[in-house]
Amino acid sequence: MSQLYIYNTLSRTKEVFAPINPPFVGMYVCGPTVYNDVHLGNCRTFVSFDLIYRYLLFSGYKVRYVRNITDAGHLEGDRDEGDDKFTKRARLEQLEPMEIVQKYTLGFHDVMKVLNTLPPSIEPTATGHICEQLEMIKTILEAGYAYIVNGSVYFDVERFSSVFDYGALTNRKREELFENTRELHGQDEKRGRLDFALWIKAKPETLMQWPSPWGWGFPGWHIECSAMSKKYLGETFDIHGGGMDLQATHHTNEIAQSKACCKDEPVKYWMHTNMLTVNGTRMSKSAGNGFLPQELFSGTHALLEKAYHPMTVRFFMLQTHYRSTLDFSNDALQASEKGLQRLWNAVNALSKIKPGKQHHNSIDQLDTMCKAAMNDDFNSPVLIATLFEHTALINAAAEGKAELSQDNLNTLKHVYNQYMVEVLGLTPQALKTEYSRALQSAMNLLLQIRTDAKTQRHFELSDHIRKNLEAGGIRIQDHKDGSTWDVM
Ligand code: AMP
Ligand code: ZN
């Protein structure tokens, strides 16, 4: 295995990746809160970790990738008061909270699949791990780092700070962290401004609540990740990731909970993805500037000039390093569409070029250069630039204006296939080849047969066609003036 460098948020340096128990790697990524649709910003974080997961697998590691689903607790803001997000949404949509959870989990999975992300090894839910969370809270209480007030349990940051460095992940002193919190008032149950809820007492009308030693309630948001990462990856594991917005509170509190419970540093490498922005402002559910991935794929968003293929969107994300901000724009998407097409055209041309006599030594270095880019903290933009460097030569060879030796052709085919498909996770769906033209004409024929069947009221046949295509990953949608198809 070649030497891989990972930027560790905790040490603020690039470190040589040395897993605790090689070749096994434990990786935990904070997943979505499934009370509404994921937006493109969320997708950026999950696509970034998909790249990281793919490259670790590609490098020969055996990765246990845990990405949770937050389906309980999680209040708005830092007040630890009021209804949880699921109860609120269930009231709004007049559904059971678990119907909300199911609906948005399925939607999330669909989007992840369309963006060609690999499923995690384990996808645990907060509601499925209430016992583990209760056990952890009890241990924290026994260790003296939490206190009970009126059926709720709070983490005592003051006490924790007397033993450990609470602000280590953001390199901030406790006083600086104070600045971002509000003053406590007489009615507050918390003793300290930085204290946070481990368990929250439920009101009678709270829809999701569980019994605990302190009465009926529900878990605070942070405890689920500490409890589930410990259960599936152990008290100390290799990589923990999430978006940068989680660093100051959610991950800082996760570290505090795990240390209060188990003493040791829970995570060796903390990794944080930077934000997807729109006109420089972070895309977020609360800011109301969220694009739904489906709006991009269908081109229905008011700010979009056209629809973009999911692979264009994935490529657009990977063209920027995961630690840099990525600003969303029509122009950038169009450039990505063109760029990706250029790469696929080169791949396509490679299969048609006849070997010549001339050998290019620079191509012998291609694999090493691609690895070097990815080994430098998963630098996908440098990898993509390296792949672009050879497209002009490939095109020239395809037009008979240059030569490539058999060895050159073998290397190029091998490297492009490995890095485009396995590492970057791009599928050649966007390619306008003879294959997609042939598929289109076959689909036109099938849709015509289905329309005729419906006109003649042969609904069994029309359903049969739709269901079988669906089983093969092709979705049919019926409209007033005909049917369309796309790949699910
Ligand atoms: P949430 O469902 O809000 O808990 O977010 C799920 C994941 O998406 C978390 O890892 C967040 O840090 C991440 N995230 C949220 N907004 C953005 C954004 N604008 N850009 C990139 N990642 C984001
Ligand atoms: Zn988390």
Short mmCIF file of C-alpha atoms and ligand atoms in Angstrom, two decimals, residues 30-33 39 41-42 44-46 74 221 242-246 273-277 282-285, ligand 1:
data_model
loop_
_atom_site.label_atom_id
_atom_site.label_comp_id
_atom_site.label_asym_id
_atom_site.label_seq_id
_atom_site.Cartn_x
_atom_site.Cartn_y
_atom_site.Cartn_z
CA CYS A 30 -22.69 11.53 10.21
CA GLY A 31 -25.65 10.81 7.97
CA PRO A 32 -28.78 12.80 7.18
CA THR A 33 -31.54 13.91 9.52
CA HIS A 39 -30.39 19.05 -0.58
CA GLY A 41 -25.16 20.49 -0.03
CA ASN A 42 -25.81 17.32 1.97
CA ARG A 44 -21.73 17.00 -1.59
CA THR A 45 -20.63 15.71 1.80
CA PHE A 46 -21.83 12.19 1.07
CA HIS A 74 -32.70 16.68 17.10
CA TRP A 221 -28.81 14.59 18.97
CA GLY A 242 -19.03 14.97 8.34
CA GLY A 243 -19.53 18.50 7.04
CA MET A 244 -17.54 21.36 8.54
CA ASP A 245 -20.71 22.77 10.08
CA LEU A 246 -20.72 19.82 12.50
CA THR A 273 -15.85 18.49 4.09
CA ASN A 274 -16.29 22.10 3.14
CA MET A 275 -19.65 23.59 2.22
CA LEU A 276 -21.55 23.83 -1.02
CA THR A 277 -22.57 27.45 -1.39
CA ARG A 282 -23.94 28.06 2.57
CA MET A 283 -26.73 25.90 1.16
CA SER A 284 -28.94 24.88 4.07
CA LYS A 285 -32.42 23.73 4.86
P1 AMP B 1 -28.11 17.18 8.10
O1 AMP B 1 -29.13 16.31 7.43
O2 AMP B 1 -28.48 18.63 8.12
O3 AMP B 1 -27.74 16.65 9.47
O4 AMP B 1 -26.77 17.11 7.21
C1 AMP B 1 -26.20 15.94 6.70
C2 AMP B 1 -24.76 16.20 6.29
O5 AMP B 1 -24.68 17.19 5.26
C3 AMP B 1 -23.88 16.70 7.43
O6 AMP B 1 -22.62 16.01 7.35
C4 AMP B 1 -23.70 18.17 7.12
O7 AMP B 1 -22.49 18.66 7.63
C5 AMP B 1 -23.70 18.16 5.61
N1 AMP B 1 -24.07 19.47 5.02
C6 AMP B 1 -25.11 20.28 5.36
N2 AMP B 1 -25.13 21.41 4.58
C7 AMP B 1 -24.09 21.29 3.72
C8 AMP B 1 -23.57 22.12 2.65
N3 AMP B 1 -24.14 23.27 2.30
N4 AMP B 1 -22.47 21.66 1.98
C9 AMP B 1 -21.88 20.48 2.29
N5 AMP B 1 -22.32 19.66 3.29
C10 AMP B 1 -23.41 20.05 3.99
#
